[in-house]
Amino acid sequence: MSRRAITATAVISVIILTIGASTPAASAGVLDRISQEKTIRIAYRTDAPPFSYKDKLGEPDGFMVDLCREVVKKLAGQLNVSPLNVTYVPVTAADRFEAIQQQKADLLCEPTSATLSRRELVDFSISTFVDGAGLMIRADGPRDLKALAGQKIGVLAGTTTEEALHNSLKSAGITADVIPAKTHAEGLAMLEGGKVSAYFGDRSILVSLIKDSKAPEKLMLAENYLEPYALALPHGDDAFRLAVDRALSHIYRSGEIAAIFKRTFGDQTKPGEVLQTLYLIAGLPD
């Protein structure tokens, strides 16, 4: 195994061990409710392409939404419930965890960064994706954080990406104005309109924003910070979390994840080495 592969394996192993810590015994029974009602409620973001968004017909779409649809199929088999209906619950970056906490949804299917502080609010599945936050800039703009000293940087409000930006600026001793955006579309508009010098966000989302922008040739990406994603679900429901982890593991180990990836990112795009290692290690045996 190459040194690079060993490093990738070590990184993913730490991510999986961190996220996969045990939680208290369940006091609620999501699986019982799903079995009785034959319905599962999936929370999704309408504004976070390519992971979670509304398509041109107004239907939920994206990598995480597709992945959760496959999870639902596995859950239907585990519970012997056919058909298992899906109710989609639109959420925002600000209220997504409340939807799980207040039992408005059973599973959060969007680009959710799994953190220890968030595990005080919700539980997480095994990892579903590894992405990196980065800077979206105009082609003639500053290429890194140091060059952004004294300037304005946009970021989606209420996210770990916003925290990462503040922490990165602080650790680098850089003073800059952080301008919160309510949506990624608003952040893109601020950058295109010159209201900010850069927009900080998850790289996969930024790539999608550039592709759909008015003048993609005038925008580019810079810098990168690694973050693991996972599906959020109710705190303390071990049985439900186990069922979701089993479903994800079967999707990873069977190779079905490759087809889901292609549907979102296209035939010409392949998962990077770190992401391939994630699916290799995260898929647990029965």
Coordinates of C-alpha atoms in Angstrom, one line a residue:
M1 CA 0.0 0.0 0.0
S2 CA 1.3 3.4 -0.9
R3 CA 2.1 6.1 1.6
R4 CA -0.7 8.2 0.2
A5 CA -3.2 5.3 0.5
I6 CA -2.1 4.7 4.1
T7 CA -2.7 8.3 4.9
A8 CA -6.1 8.3 3.4
T9 CA -7.0 5.1 5.3
A10 CA -5.8 6.6 8.5
V11 CA -7.9 9.8 8.0
I12 CA -11.1 7.8 7.2
S13 CA -10.5 5.5 10.1
V14 CA -10.4 8.4 12.5
I15 CA -13.5 9.9 10.9
I16 CA -15.4 6.6 11.3
L17 CA -14.3 5.9 14.8
T18 CA -15.2 9.5 15.9
I19 CA -18.7 9.3 14.3
G20 CA -19.4 5.7 15.3
A21 CA -19.2 6.1 19.1
S22 CA -22.1 4.5 21.0
T23 CA -25.1 6.4 22.2
P24 CA -27.5 5.9 25.1
A25 CA -30.3 3.2 24.8
A26 CA -33.3 4.3 22.8
S27 CA -36.4 5.6 24.5
A28 CA -38.4 6.0 21.2
G29 CA -39.1 3.6 18.4
V30 CA -38.9 5.1 15.0
L31 CA -38.9 1.6 13.4
D32 CA -42.1 0.7 15.2
R33 CA -43.8 3.9 13.9
I34 CA -42.5 3.3 10.4
S35 CA -43.8 -0.3 10.4
Q36 CA -47.2 0.8 11.6
E37 CA -47.7 3.8 9.3
K38 CA -45.7 2.3 6.4
T39 CA -44.2 5.8 5.9
I40 CA -40.8 7.3 6.6
R41 CA -40.2 11.1 6.7
I42 CA -37.1 12.4 4.9
A43 CA -35.9 15.9 5.6
Y44 CA -34.0 17.5 2.8
R45 CA -32.6 20.9 1.8
T46 CA -34.0 22.7 -1.2
D47 CA -30.8 24.8 -1.8
A48 CA -27.7 22.6 -1.5
P49 CA -26.9 21.1 -4.9
P50 CA -25.6 18.6 -5.9
F51 CA -26.4 16.9 -2.6
S52 CA -30.0 18.1 -1.7
Y53 CA -32.2 20.4 -3.8
K54 CA -35.4 20.7 -5.8
D55 CA -35.1 19.8 -9.4
K56 CA -36.8 21.7 -12.3
L57 CA -40.1 19.9 -11.6
G58 CA -39.9 20.9 -7.9
E59 CA -39.1 17.3 -6.8
P60 CA -36.4 16.4 -4.2
D61 CA -33.1 15.5 -5.9
G62 CA -29.4 15.2 -5.2
F63 CA -26.8 12.7 -4.1
M64 CA -28.0 12.5 -0.4
V65 CA -31.6 12.3 -1.5
D66 CA -30.8 9.4 -3.9
L67 CA -28.8 7.7 -1.2
C68 CA -31.6 8.0 1.3
R69 CA -34.0 6.5 -1.3
E70 CA -31.8 3.5 -1.5
V71 CA -31.7 3.3 2.3
V72 CA -35.5 3.4 2.4
K73 CA -35.5 0.3 0.0
K74 CA -33.2 -1.5 2.4
L75 CA -35.3 -0.6 5.4
A76 CA -38.4 -1.8 3.7
G77 CA -36.7 -5.2 3.2
Q78 CA -35.5 -5.3 6.8
L79 CA -39.0 -4.5 8.2
N80 CA -40.9 -6.5 5.6
V81 CA -43.0 -3.5 4.7
S82 CA -44.1 -3.0 1.1
P83 CA -44.6 -0.4 0.0
L84 CA -42.7 1.9 2.3
N85 CA -43.9 5.4 1.4
V86 CA -41.7 8.5 1.7
T87 CA -42.8 11.9 2.9
Y88 CA -40.3 14.7 2.1
V89 CA -39.9 17.5 4.6
P90 CA -38.1 20.6 3.3
V91 CA -35.7 22.2 5.8
T92 CA -33.2 25.0 5.9
A93 CA -29.7 25.2 7.2
A94 CA -31.1 26.9 10.3
D95 CA -33.9 24.5 11.2
R96 CA -32.7 21.1 9.9
F97 CA -31.7 19.6 13.3
E98 CA -34.9 20.9 14.9
A99 CA -36.9 18.8 12.3
I100 CA -35.2 15.7 13.7
Q101 CA -35.4 16.8 17.4
Q102 CA -39.1 17.7 17.2
Q103 CA -39.9 14.5 15.4
K104 CA -41.0 16.2 12.2
A105 CA -38.7 14.0 10.2
D106 CA -36.9 10.6 10.8
L107 CA -33.8 11.1 8.6
L108 CA -31.9 14.2 7.5
C109 CA -30.7 13.7 4.0
E110 CA -28.4 16.6 3.0
P111 CA -24.8 17.6 3.3
T112 CA -24.6 17.4 7.0
S113 CA -21.1 17.6 8.6
A114 CA -21.0 15.3 11.6
T115 CA -19.4 16.9 14.7
L116 CA -19.2 16.1 18.4
S117 CA -21.2 19.2 19.4
R118 CA -24.0 18.2 17.0
R119 CA -24.1 14.8 18.5
E120 CA -25.5 16.4 21.6
L121 CA -28.6 17.2 19.5
V122 CA -28.9 14.3 17.1
D123 CA -27.2 11.0 16.3
F124 CA -25.3 10.2 13.1
S125 CA -25.1 7.2 10.7
I126 CA -21.8 6.0 9.5
S127 CA -20.1 8.4 7.1
T128 CA -21.8 9.0 3.7
F129 CA -19.3 11.4 2.0
V130 CA -16.1 13.3 2.6
D131 CA -16.0 16.8 1.1
G132 CA -13.8 19.8 1.6
A133 CA -14.8 23.4 2.3
G134 CA -13.1 25.9 0.0
L135 CA -13.2 29.4 -1.4
M136 CA -15.1 30.4 -4.5
I137 CA -13.6 33.6 -5.9
R138 CA -13.8 35.7 -9.1
A139 CA -11.0 34.8 -11.5
D140 CA -9.2 38.0 -10.8
G141 CA -9.8 37.8 -7.0
P142 CA -7.6 36.9 -4.0
R143 CA -6.4 33.3 -4.2
D144 CA -6.2 32.4 -0.5
L145 CA -7.3 33.5 3.0
K146 CA -4.2 35.6 3.6
A147 CA -5.0 37.7 0.6
L148 CA -8.5 38.3 1.9
A149 CA -7.3 40.2 5.0
G150 CA -9.4 43.3 5.4
Q151 CA -12.0 42.1 2.8
K152 CA -15.5 40.6 2.9
I153 CA -16.0 36.8 2.8
G154 CA -19.5 35.3 2.4
V155 CA -20.6 32.1 4.0
L156 CA -23.8 30.2 4.7
A157 CA -25.1 31.2 8.1
G158 CA -25.5 28.7 10.9
T159 CA -23.3 25.9 9.5
T160 CA -20.0 24.2 10.5
T161 CA -18.6 25.8 7.4
E162 CA -19.2 29.2 9.0
E163 CA -17.4 28.0 12.1
A164 CA -14.5 26.6 10.1
L165 CA -14.1 30.0 8.4
H166 CA -14.0 31.9 11.7
N167 CA -11.6 29.3 13.1
S168 CA -9.3 29.5 10.0
L169 CA -9.2 33.3 10.1
K170 CA -8.5 33.3 13.8
S171 CA -5.7 30.6 13.6
A172 CA -4.1 32.5 10.7
G173 CA -4.3 35.8 12.5
I174 CA -6.4 37.3 9.7
T175 CA -9.0 40.0 10.2
A176 CA -11.8 40.0 7.6
D177 CA -15.5 40.7 7.6
V178 CA -17.6 37.5 7.5
I179 CA -20.9 38.2 5.7
P180 CA -23.6 35.5 6.4
A181 CA -25.9 34.4 3.6
K182 CA -29.3 32.9 4.0
T183 CA -28.9 30.6 1.0
H184 CA -26.0 29.5 -1.3
A185 CA -27.8 31.3 -4.2
E186 CA -27.6 34.5 -2.1
G187 CA -23.9 33.9 -1.5
L188 CA -23.3 33.5 -5.2
A189 CA -25.2 36.7 -6.0
M190 CA -23.0 38.6 -3.4
L191 CA -19.8 37.3 -5.1
E192 CA -21.0 38.0 -8.6
G193 CA -22.2 41.5 -7.6
G194 CA -18.9 42.4 -5.9
K195 CA -20.4 42.6 -2.4
V196 CA -17.9 40.0 -1.1
S197 CA -14.5 39.1 -2.4
A198 CA -15.0 35.4 -1.8
Y199 CA -17.6 32.9 -0.8
F200 CA -16.6 30.0 1.6
G201 CA -18.5 26.7 1.3
D202 CA -18.3 23.0 0.6
R203 CA -16.4 22.4 -2.6
S204 CA -18.9 20.1 -4.3
I205 CA -21.6 22.7 -3.7
L206 CA -19.4 25.5 -4.9
V207 CA -18.7 23.5 -8.1
S208 CA -22.4 23.2 -8.7
L209 CA -22.9 27.0 -8.0
I210 CA -20.2 27.9 -10.5
K211 CA -21.7 25.6 -13.2
D212 CA -25.1 27.2 -12.8
S213 CA -23.8 30.8 -12.5
K214 CA -24.4 33.5 -15.1
A215 CA -20.7 33.6 -16.1
P216 CA -18.9 30.4 -14.9
E217 CA -15.7 31.3 -16.7
K218 CA -15.3 34.3 -14.3
L219 CA -15.4 32.1 -11.2
M220 CA -13.0 29.6 -9.7
L221 CA -12.1 27.6 -6.6
A222 CA -9.2 27.9 -4.1
E223 CA -8.1 26.2 -0.9
N224 CA -9.6 23.1 0.7
Y225 CA -10.6 21.8 4.2
L226 CA -11.7 18.2 4.8
E227 CA -15.2 17.5 6.4
P228 CA -17.1 14.2 6.8
Y229 CA -20.8 14.0 6.1
A230 CA -23.4 11.6 7.7
L231 CA -27.1 11.2 7.9
A232 CA -28.6 12.7 11.1
L233 CA -31.3 10.8 12.9
P234 CA -33.1 10.9 16.3
H235 CA -30.8 10.9 19.4
G236 CA -30.8 7.7 21.3
D237 CA -32.7 5.4 19.0
D238 CA -30.1 2.7 18.6
A239 CA -32.4 0.3 16.7
F240 CA -33.2 2.8 14.0
R241 CA -29.5 3.9 13.7
L242 CA -28.5 0.2 13.4
A243 CA -31.0 -0.3 10.7
V244 CA -29.8 2.8 8.8
D245 CA -26.1 1.8 9.2
R246 CA -26.9 -1.8 8.0
A247 CA -28.7 -0.3 4.9
L248 CA -25.7 2.0 4.2
S249 CA -23.2 -0.8 4.7
H250 CA -25.0 -3.1 2.2
I251 CA -25.1 -0.2 -0.3
Y252 CA -21.4 0.4 0.1
R253 CA -20.3 -3.3 0.1
S254 CA -22.5 -4.3 -2.9
G255 CA -21.1 -1.5 -5.0
E256 CA -24.5 0.2 -5.4
I257 CA -22.9 3.4 -4.2
A258 CA -21.1 3.8 -7.5
A259 CA -24.4 4.0 -9.4
I260 CA -25.7 6.6 -7.0
F261 CA -22.5 8.6 -7.4
K262 CA -22.8 8.5 -11.2
R263 CA -26.4 9.7 -11.2
T264 CA -25.3 12.9 -9.4
F265 CA -21.8 13.6 -10.7
G266 CA -21.9 12.0 -14.1
D267 CA -20.1 9.1 -15.8
Q268 CA -16.9 11.1 -16.3
T269 CA -16.5 11.9 -12.6
K270 CA -15.0 9.2 -10.3
P271 CA -14.8 9.3 -6.5
G272 CA -11.5 10.5 -5.2
E273 CA -9.1 8.2 -3.3
V274 CA -10.2 9.4 0.1
L275 CA -13.9 8.9 -0.8
Q276 CA -13.2 5.4 -2.2
T277 CA -11.4 4.5 1.0
L278 CA -14.4 5.8 3.0
Y279 CA -16.8 3.4 1.3
L280 CA -14.3 0.5 1.6
I281 CA -13.9 1.0 5.3
A282 CA -17.3 2.3 6.4
G283 CA -19.3 -0.6 5.0
L284 CA -19.6 -2.9 8.0
P285 CA -20.0 -6.7 7.6
D286 CA -23.2 -8.3 9.0

